[in-house]
């Protein structure tokens, strides 16, 4: 179970989300899926940041959360850290949060896609969903323009999605 953290100031959470949103926009500008993330240390310092690079690197494992995690480098422990992401994390990235004991997850939006954040909350991770309109608009525009890349990213077949995003 993740270590408890002091209450999160909403202004601080929005500041961290701005870092992740900047990454998401950079990913979109490079022709990729516009999801960004940042791993924040217990002291509030940005340890690592990144964006989804599946398209750019032709590598299905480079999600925003894994890119931020890798950019943070090796840490003795991830307890007390916060993963900030523009979109609810998929099961792959939710597993990363749980595997390494990341204590808190801040999500820009979970309307477009609801991954494993409820499961993480059930297992002791503090989950904060900000329901940020800029994050939702960025993903909505991307899905409308590139549905095939979106379905590839979340591991569904377009024709089998049945309207599910």
XYZ file of N, CA, C and O in Angstrom:
660
model
N 0.844 -1.178 0.000
C 0.000 0.000 0.000
C 0.887 1.239 0.000
O 1.925 1.286 0.629
N 0.449 2.255 -0.737
C 1.216 3.489 -0.865
C 1.178 4.291 0.435
O 0.220 4.226 1.197
N 2.242 5.036 0.663
C 2.326 5.874 1.862
C 1.351 7.041 1.761
O 1.191 7.629 0.703
N 0.670 7.393 2.875
C -0.243 8.537 2.833
C 0.543 9.842 2.643
O 1.656 9.988 3.110
N -0.081 10.765 1.943
C 0.537 12.056 1.662
C -0.268 13.163 2.318
O -1.456 12.996 2.589
N 0.341 14.334 2.519
C -0.440 15.470 3.020
C -1.484 15.859 1.980
O -1.325 15.554 0.794
N -2.545 16.535 2.387
C -3.577 16.944 1.425
C -2.980 17.741 0.266
O -2.040 18.513 0.454
N -3.543 17.532 -0.909
C -3.040 18.184 -2.114
C -3.750 19.518 -2.324
O -4.975 19.571 -2.424
N -2.976 20.585 -2.411
C -3.499 21.912 -2.707
C -3.938 21.913 -4.174
O -3.144 21.577 -5.061
N -5.195 22.291 -4.465
C -5.671 22.287 -5.861
C -4.828 23.152 -6.803
O -4.651 22.803 -7.970
N -4.279 24.247 -6.312
C -3.432 25.106 -7.142
C -2.147 24.381 -7.518
O -1.681 24.466 -8.654
N -1.596 23.635 -6.584
C -0.389 22.850 -6.852
C -0.705 21.758 -7.872
O 0.045 21.558 -8.835
N -1.833 21.077 -7.696
C -2.233 20.016 -8.630
C -2.376 20.569 -10.042
O -1.917 19.965 -11.015
N -2.977 21.742 -10.175
C -3.158 22.370 -11.498
C -1.808 22.767 -12.102
O -1.611 22.669 -13.314
N -0.881 23.197 -11.261
C 0.459 23.520 -11.749
C 1.171 22.291 -12.290
O 1.825 22.344 -13.335
N 1.046 21.178 -11.582
C 1.640 19.927 -12.059
C 0.970 19.479 -13.349
O 1.637 19.006 -14.267
N -0.361 19.630 -13.415
C -1.082 19.240 -14.629
C -0.614 20.082 -15.816
O -0.535 19.575 -16.937
N -0.277 21.338 -15.591
C 0.210 22.193 -16.679
C 1.472 21.604 -17.316
O 1.662 21.692 -18.531
N 2.333 20.986 -16.509
C 3.546 20.333 -17.028
C 3.145 19.168 -17.932
O 3.657 19.016 -19.050
N 2.214 18.338 -17.453
C 1.760 17.185 -18.236
C 1.052 17.632 -19.517
O 1.238 17.037 -20.581
N 0.260 18.689 -19.428
C -0.463 19.195 -20.599
C 0.505 19.754 -21.644
O 0.318 19.572 -22.848
N 1.562 20.387 -21.184
C 2.602 20.862 -22.108
C 3.214 19.679 -22.857
O 3.468 19.743 -24.066
N 3.449 18.593 -22.143
C 3.983 17.378 -22.773
C 2.989 16.800 -23.778
O 3.373 16.368 -24.862
N 1.699 16.772 -23.417
C 0.672 16.241 -24.321
C 0.640 17.045 -25.619
O 0.551 16.475 -26.713
N 0.718 18.342 -25.496
C 0.717 19.204 -26.686
C 1.969 18.980 -27.537
O 1.900 19.015 -28.771
N 3.097 18.750 -26.897
C 4.333 18.447 -27.640
C 4.180 17.133 -28.400
O 4.620 17.017 -29.551
N 3.556 16.155 -27.772
C 3.311 14.882 -28.444
C 2.407 15.038 -29.652
O 2.653 14.460 -30.712
N 1.352 15.841 -29.497
C 0.434 16.096 -30.612
C 1.156 16.809 -31.747
O 0.981 16.468 -32.923
N 1.986 17.791 -31.417
C 2.725 18.551 -32.426
C 3.688 17.662 -33.212
O 3.994 17.938 -34.369
N 4.141 16.576 -32.586
C 5.060 15.643 -33.242
C 4.323 14.524 -33.964
O 4.947 13.567 -34.426
N 2.984 14.609 -34.021
C 2.208 13.608 -34.744
C 1.794 12.407 -33.924
O 1.356 11.401 -34.473
N 1.917 12.504 -32.603
C 1.585 11.373 -31.746
C 0.287 11.558 -30.982
O -0.445 12.527 -31.173
N 0.036 10.624 -30.090
C -1.145 10.640 -29.235
C -0.926 11.687 -28.140
O 0.079 11.636 -27.433
N -1.840 12.643 -27.980
C -1.614 13.767 -27.058
C -1.912 13.446 -25.592
O -2.878 13.929 -25.014
N -1.057 12.629 -25.020
C -1.148 12.326 -23.591
C 0.204 12.673 -22.986
O 1.247 12.289 -23.516
N 0.182 13.426 -21.894
C 1.414 13.824 -21.224
C 1.373 13.431 -19.765
O 0.298 13.221 -19.192
N 2.554 13.336 -19.161
C 2.639 12.945 -17.755
C 3.880 13.546 -17.116
O 4.820 13.967 -17.805
N 3.869 13.572 -15.791
C 5.031 13.997 -15.007
C 5.046 13.203 -13.709
O 3.991 12.931 -13.134
N 6.231 12.824 -13.277
C 6.398 12.187 -11.976
C 6.953 13.245 -11.036
O 7.989 13.868 -11.326
N 6.240 13.464 -9.943
C 6.562 14.525 -8.995
C 7.092 13.917 -7.698
O 6.494 12.987 -7.151
N 8.194 14.456 -7.210
C 8.769 13.986 -5.948
C 7.956 14.458 -4.755
O 7.114 15.358 -4.860
N 8.222 13.878 -3.616
C 7.540 14.244 -2.388
C 7.698 15.698 -1.999
O 6.861 16.265 -1.304
N 8.759 16.324 -2.506
C 9.006 17.743 -2.226
C 8.382 18.662 -3.269
O 8.541 19.873 -3.214
N 7.667 18.091 -4.243
C 7.013 18.879 -5.280
C 7.852 19.095 -6.526
O 7.394 19.699 -7.496
N 9.078 18.603 -6.521
C 9.968 18.759 -7.673
C 9.555 17.804 -8.799
O 9.202 16.649 -8.551
N 9.617 18.290 -10.035
C 9.359 17.433 -11.188
C 10.586 16.539 -11.372
O 11.678 17.018 -11.681
N 10.393 15.243 -11.163
C 11.492 14.283 -11.306
C 11.679 13.874 -12.763
O 12.800 13.614 -13.202
N 10.564 13.766 -13.476
C 10.606 13.366 -14.876
C 9.306 13.737 -15.552
O 8.267 13.833 -14.904
N 9.378 13.957 -16.842
C 8.191 14.317 -17.616
C 8.311 13.655 -18.975
O 9.421 13.364 -19.434
N 7.174 13.430 -19.610
C 7.215 12.801 -20.924
C 5.843 12.757 -21.554
O 4.844 13.112 -20.928
N 5.814 12.320 -22.796
C 4.550 12.175 -23.505
C 4.535 10.863 -24.263
O 5.569 10.228 -24.469
N 3.339 10.467 -24.643
C 3.152 9.255 -25.409
C 3.971 9.372 -26.695
O 3.865 10.363 -27.409
N 4.810 8.362 -26.950
C 5.689 8.368 -28.125
C 5.526 7.084 -28.933
O 6.427 6.685 -29.670
N 4.377 6.427 -28.799
C 4.137 5.163 -29.506
C 4.311 5.327 -31.011
O 4.924 4.492 -31.666
N 3.736 6.400 -31.577
C 3.796 6.636 -33.023
C 5.200 7.080 -33.425
O 5.797 6.509 -34.339
N 5.729 8.073 -32.728
C 7.021 8.649 -33.104
C 8.155 7.630 -33.025
O 9.051 7.626 -33.860
N 8.141 6.772 -32.000
C 9.227 5.806 -31.798
C 8.900 4.419 -32.343
O 9.728 3.519 -32.237
N 7.678 4.236 -32.866
C 7.227 2.929 -33.330
C 7.399 1.889 -32.218
O 7.853 0.780 -32.437
N 7.055 2.311 -30.998
C 7.255 1.487 -29.804
C 5.982 1.528 -28.956
O 5.672 2.558 -28.356
N 5.240 0.432 -28.895
C 3.978 0.427 -28.164
C 4.112 0.589 -26.654
O 3.126 0.817 -25.968
N 5.319 0.516 -26.123
C 5.492 0.610 -24.672
C 5.735 2.037 -24.180
O 5.775 2.263 -22.972
N 5.885 2.999 -25.086
C 6.218 4.352 -24.655
C 4.942 5.181 -24.482
O 4.592 6.011 -25.306
N 4.266 4.920 -23.380
C 3.114 5.731 -22.990
C 3.649 6.938 -22.212
O 4.802 6.962 -21.794
N 2.798 7.936 -21.994
C 3.239 9.151 -21.304
C 3.783 8.843 -19.914
O 4.831 9.360 -19.510
N 3.075 7.985 -19.180
C 3.489 7.677 -17.812
C 4.823 6.928 -17.792
O 5.677 7.197 -16.943
N 5.013 5.992 -18.736
C 6.285 5.273 -18.764
C 7.422 6.199 -19.180
O 8.540 6.071 -18.676
N 7.135 7.151 -20.081
C 8.164 8.113 -20.492
C 8.574 8.999 -19.319
O 9.768 9.253 -19.107
N 7.591 9.469 -18.541
C 7.908 10.302 -17.370
C 8.672 9.491 -16.327
O 9.629 9.986 -15.717
N 8.259 8.251 -16.127
C 8.908 7.356 -15.172
C 10.368 7.129 -15.566
O 11.273 7.253 -14.742
N 10.599 6.851 -16.837
C 11.967 6.639 -17.317
C 12.802 7.906 -17.191
O 13.976 7.855 -16.825
N 12.199 9.051 -17.523
C 12.926 10.321 -17.448
C 13.323 10.666 -16.013
O 14.322 11.352 -15.794
N 12.550 10.183 -15.053
C 12.865 10.443 -13.642
C 14.121 9.699 -13.204
O 14.763 10.073 -12.224
N 14.458 8.657 -13.930
C 15.628 7.870 -13.549
C 15.344 6.998 -12.339
O 14.264 7.030 -11.755
N 16.323 6.255 -12.000
C 16.200 5.322 -10.889
C 16.059 6.068 -9.571
O 16.838 6.973 -9.272
N 15.047 5.695 -8.798
C 14.814 6.265 -7.471
C 14.935 5.128 -6.456
O 14.552 3.997 -6.750
N 15.425 5.429 -5.300
C 15.512 4.398 -4.262
C 14.129 3.873 -3.921
O 13.917 2.694 -3.702
N 13.155 4.773 -3.880
C 11.768 4.420 -3.596
C 10.877 5.427 -4.310
O 11.259 6.583 -4.504
N 9.701 4.974 -4.668
C 8.728 5.858 -5.314
C 7.603 6.225 -4.358
O 6.689 6.943 -4.723
N 7.694 5.754 -3.123
C 6.699 6.109 -2.117
C 6.778 7.614 -1.882
O 7.852 8.197 -1.844
N 5.619 8.248 -1.784
C 5.580 9.684 -1.587
C 5.592 10.481 -2.880
O 5.514 11.702 -2.856
N 5.698 9.785 -4.033
C 5.680 10.491 -5.308
C 4.256 10.554 -5.863
O 3.364 9.832 -5.420
N 4.075 11.428 -6.843
C 2.790 11.616 -7.505
C 2.986 11.493 -9.005
O 3.864 12.152 -9.569
N 2.178 10.657 -9.637
C 2.155 10.594 -11.096
C 1.018 11.488 -11.560
O -0.118 11.345 -11.104
N 1.329 12.429 -12.431
C 0.335 13.347 -12.983
C 0.191 13.014 -14.461
O 1.199 12.913 -15.167
N -1.030 12.830 -14.908
C -1.267 12.467 -16.300
C -2.498 13.185 -16.835
O -3.434 13.448 -16.080
N -2.464 13.503 -18.106
C -3.578 14.241 -18.696
C -4.816 13.373 -18.889
O -5.916 13.894 -19.009
N -4.647 12.059 -18.901
C -5.746 11.133 -19.142
C -5.655 9.965 -18.172
O -4.558 9.520 -17.835
N -6.799 9.448 -17.761
C -6.815 8.274 -16.876
C -5.890 7.202 -17.445
O -5.958 6.893 -18.634
N -5.021 6.645 -16.632
C -4.036 5.699 -17.155
C -4.645 4.362 -17.562
O -5.560 3.860 -16.919
N -4.102 3.809 -18.645
C -4.502 2.468 -19.083
C -4.044 1.447 -18.039
O -3.381 1.786 -17.055
N -4.378 0.184 -18.275
C -3.992 -0.862 -17.321
C -2.478 -1.025 -17.239
O -1.926 -1.287 -16.166
N -1.805 -0.858 -18.349
C -0.340 -0.954 -18.385
C 0.283 0.090 -17.464
O 1.125 -0.220 -16.610
N -0.152 1.328 -17.603
C 0.402 2.409 -16.789
C -0.108 2.357 -15.348
O 0.611 2.722 -14.420
N -1.329 1.878 -15.160
C -1.840 1.678 -13.799
C -0.994 0.641 -13.074
O -0.691 0.787 -11.888
N -0.591 -0.395 -13.798
C 0.289 -1.413 -13.219
C 1.621 -0.834 -12.796
O 2.167 -1.197 -11.745
N 2.156 0.080 -13.577
C 3.417 0.744 -13.227
C 3.265 1.500 -11.900
O 4.114 1.388 -11.011
N 2.175 2.254 -11.777
C 1.924 3.021 -10.549
C 1.860 2.079 -9.352
O 2.471 2.319 -8.311
N 1.135 0.982 -9.507
C 0.982 0.034 -8.395
C 2.284 -0.716 -8.110
O 2.678 -0.891 -6.955
N 2.941 -1.188 -9.161
C 4.171 -1.971 -9.004
C 5.229 -1.217 -8.203
O 5.892 -1.788 -7.349
N 5.362 0.072 -8.459
C 6.429 0.842 -7.825
C 5.977 1.652 -6.622
O 6.754 2.413 -6.061
N 4.725 1.486 -6.204
C 4.259 2.122 -4.977
C 4.134 3.629 -5.051
O 4.300 4.320 -4.046
N 3.838 4.152 -6.244
C 3.601 5.587 -6.378
C 2.367 5.911 -5.549
O 1.345 5.243 -5.641
N 2.458 6.920 -4.711
C 1.432 7.164 -3.694
C 0.190 7.884 -4.188
O -0.896 7.687 -3.645
N 0.352 8.755 -5.184
C -0.786 9.566 -5.614
C -0.805 9.623 -7.142
O 0.231 9.643 -7.793
N -2.019 9.698 -7.676
C -2.241 9.839 -9.106
C -3.147 11.039 -9.320
O -4.244 11.093 -8.767
N -2.683 12.012 -10.091
C -3.492 13.176 -10.451
C -3.809 13.037 -11.932
O -2.909 12.898 -12.757
N -5.112 13.075 -12.254
C -5.589 12.837 -13.614
C -6.245 14.100 -14.155
O -7.138 14.661 -13.509
N -5.848 14.505 -15.339
C -6.464 15.660 -15.979
C -7.923 15.415 -16.304
O -8.781 16.228 -15.999
N -8.206 14.274 -16.944
C -9.595 13.935 -17.258
C -9.760 12.433 -17.413
O -8.843 11.728 -17.813
N -10.972 11.970 -17.083
C -11.300 10.553 -17.193
C -12.608 10.347 -17.953
O -13.179 9.274 -17.914
N -13.078 11.377 -18.650
C -14.309 11.265 -19.446
C -14.037 10.525 -20.745
O -14.816 9.677 -21.155
N -12.952 10.886 -21.403
C -12.610 10.291 -22.692
C -12.272 8.818 -22.541
O -12.650 8.007 -23.379
N -11.573 8.494 -21.480
C -11.125 7.120 -21.238
C -10.986 6.934 -19.745
O -10.390 7.756 -19.056
N -11.545 5.857 -19.258
C -11.428 5.542 -17.835
C -10.652 4.242 -17.712
O -11.194 3.165 -17.931
N -9.391 4.351 -17.402
C -8.514 3.191 -17.303
C -8.592 2.532 -15.942
O -9.672 2.220 -15.447
N -7.445 2.369 -15.301
C -7.368 1.625 -14.053
C -7.359 2.470 -12.794
O -6.959 1.984 -11.738
N -7.807 3.713 -12.859
C -7.677 4.561 -11.670
C -8.575 4.118 -10.517
O -8.189 4.270 -9.359
N -9.749 3.561 -10.789
C -10.585 3.056 -9.688
C -9.895 1.885 -8.988
O -9.912 1.778 -7.760
N -9.285 1.020 -9.774
C -8.545 -0.118 -9.226
C -7.385 0.370 -8.352
O -7.151 -0.170 -7.261
N -6.685 1.402 -8.821
C -5.587 1.952 -8.025
C -6.105 2.512 -6.699
O -5.495 2.287 -5.647
N -7.224 3.218 -6.740
C -7.810 3.771 -5.509
C -8.177 2.649 -4.540
O -7.958 2.774 -3.327
N -8.699 1.553 -5.067
C -9.039 0.400 -4.221
C -7.812 -0.223 -3.569
O -7.935 -0.922 -2.561
N -6.646 0.025 -4.131
C -5.402 -0.540 -3.609
C -4.517 0.502 -2.937
O -3.294 0.336 -2.847
N -5.121 1.573 -2.453
C -4.412 2.507 -1.586
C -3.752 3.696 -2.238
O -3.113 4.497 -1.543
N -3.886 3.841 -3.543
C -3.318 5.021 -4.205
C -4.338 6.148 -4.092
O -5.523 5.959 -4.373
N -3.893 7.314 -3.672
C -4.775 8.473 -3.651
C -4.976 8.918 -5.095
O -4.006 9.174 -5.813
N -6.224 9.008 -5.531
C -6.543 9.394 -6.904
C -7.305 10.710 -6.886
O -8.311 10.839 -6.185
N -6.812 11.677 -7.662
C -7.447 12.988 -7.780
C -7.750 13.207 -9.257
O -6.830 13.238 -10.083
N -9.039 13.319 -9.604
C -9.444 13.588 -10.981
C -9.843 15.060 -11.064
O -10.782 15.488 -10.396
N -9.118 15.827 -11.883
C -9.344 17.266 -11.973
C -10.437 17.643 -12.975
O -10.951 18.749 -12.930
N -10.807 16.736 -13.868
C -11.825 16.983 -14.889
C -11.527 18.289 -15.637
O -12.366 19.174 -15.742
N -10.323 18.368 -16.173
C -9.836 19.571 -16.834
C -10.365 19.664 -18.272
O -10.154 18.755 -19.073
N -11.056 20.755 -18.608
C -11.622 20.888 -19.955
C -10.582 20.900 -21.073
O -10.828 20.395 -22.161
N -9.409 21.479 -20.832
C -8.365 21.521 -21.867
C -7.873 20.111 -22.200
O -7.638 19.789 -23.371
N -7.735 19.275 -21.196
C -7.314 17.884 -21.426
C -8.378 17.134 -22.224
O -8.065 16.407 -23.172
N -9.643 17.308 -21.846
C -10.749 16.630 -22.532
C -10.852 17.088 -23.982
O -11.058 16.278 -24.891
N -10.695 18.389 -24.219
C -10.781 18.921 -25.582
C -9.644 18.391 -26.447
O -9.857 17.999 -27.601
N -8.440 18.356 -25.894
C -7.279 17.861 -26.634
C -7.502 16.416 -27.076
O -7.291 16.064 -28.237
N -7.966 15.566 -26.161
C -8.199 14.160 -26.501
C -9.383 14.008 -27.438
O -9.336 13.213 -28.384
N -10.462 14.744 -27.190
C -11.635 14.653 -28.052
C -11.314 15.016 -29.493
O -11.739 14.324 -30.432
N -10.558 16.090 -29.677
C -10.158 16.510 -31.023
C -9.279 15.442 -31.679
O -9.434 15.135 -32.865
N -8.361 14.875 -30.917
C -7.473 13.844 -31.461
C -8.271 12.613 -31.883
O -8.070 12.076 -32.981
N -9.177 12.155 -31.035
C -9.963 10.953 -31.339
C -10.822 11.177 -32.585
O -10.936 10.295 -33.440
N -11.392 12.355 -32.710
C -12.212 12.663 -33.888
C -11.376 12.670 -35.169
O -11.845 12.247 -36.227
N -10.150 13.110 -35.081
C -9.275 13.229 -36.242
C -8.514 11.941 -36.550
O -8.257 11.627 -37.710
N -8.146 11.192 -35.504
C -7.301 9.996 -35.663
C -7.883 8.795 -34.906
O -7.205 8.227 -34.042
N -9.090 8.372 -35.223
C -9.684 7.269 -34.456
C -8.869 5.980 -34.530
O -8.788 5.243 -33.543
N -8.234 5.722 -35.655
C -7.437 4.505 -35.788
C -6.245 4.507 -34.827
O -5.945 3.485 -34.206
N -5.571 5.642 -34.671
C -4.452 5.718 -33.720
C -4.943 5.600 -32.285
O -4.289 4.988 -31.436
N -6.089 6.202 -31.993
C -6.658 6.122 -30.651
C -6.963 4.674 -30.294
O -6.578 4.188 -29.227
N -7.643 3.958 -31.181
C -8.002 2.566 -30.882
C -6.761 1.683 -30.786
O -6.704 0.776 -29.952
N -5.767 1.970 -31.595
C -4.495 1.245 -31.479
C -3.874 1.497 -30.102
O -3.390 0.579 -29.444
N -3.915 2.747 -29.660
C -3.290 3.116 -28.393
C -3.953 2.430 -27.204
O -3.276 2.022 -26.264
N -5.276 2.302 -27.235
C -5.973 1.689 -26.097
C -6.212 0.197 -26.285
O -6.826 -0.453 -25.438
N -5.720 -0.346 -27.404
C -5.783 -1.788 -27.597
C -7.145 -2.320 -27.998
O -7.506 -3.434 -27.630
N -7.917 -1.520 -28.750
C -9.207 -2.000 -29.240
C -9.229 -1.934 -30.761
O -8.496 -1.153 -31.364
N -10.086 -2.742 -31.359
C -10.325 -2.639 -32.784
C -11.418 -1.622 -32.984
O -12.450 -1.668 -32.305
N -11.222 -0.728 -33.927
C -12.196 0.329 -34.180
C -13.595 -0.214 -34.386
O -14.553 0.258 -33.798
N -13.709 -1.250 -35.200
C -15.028 -1.802 -35.512
C -15.651 -2.521 -34.323
O -16.874 -2.664 -34.258
N -14.868 -2.927 -33.341
C -15.384 -3.635 -32.165
C -15.607 -2.724 -30.966
O -16.066 -3.180 -29.936
N -15.260 -1.448 -31.098
C -15.323 -0.542 -29.944
C -16.746 -0.226 -29.520
O -16.977 0.133 -28.374
N -17.703 -0.332 -30.426
C -19.091 -0.097 -30.060
C -19.323 1.270 -29.446
O -20.073 1.410 -28.489
N -18.638 2.284 -29.947
C -18.803 3.631 -29.423
C -17.986 3.899 -28.178
O -17.961 5.005 -27.680
N -17.328 2.897 -27.661
C -16.531 3.089 -26.443
C -15.229 3.788 -26.785
O -14.557 3.442 -27.733
N -14.904 4.744 -26.004
C -13.622 5.427 -26.201
C -12.625 4.940 -25.199
O -12.922 4.411 -24.181
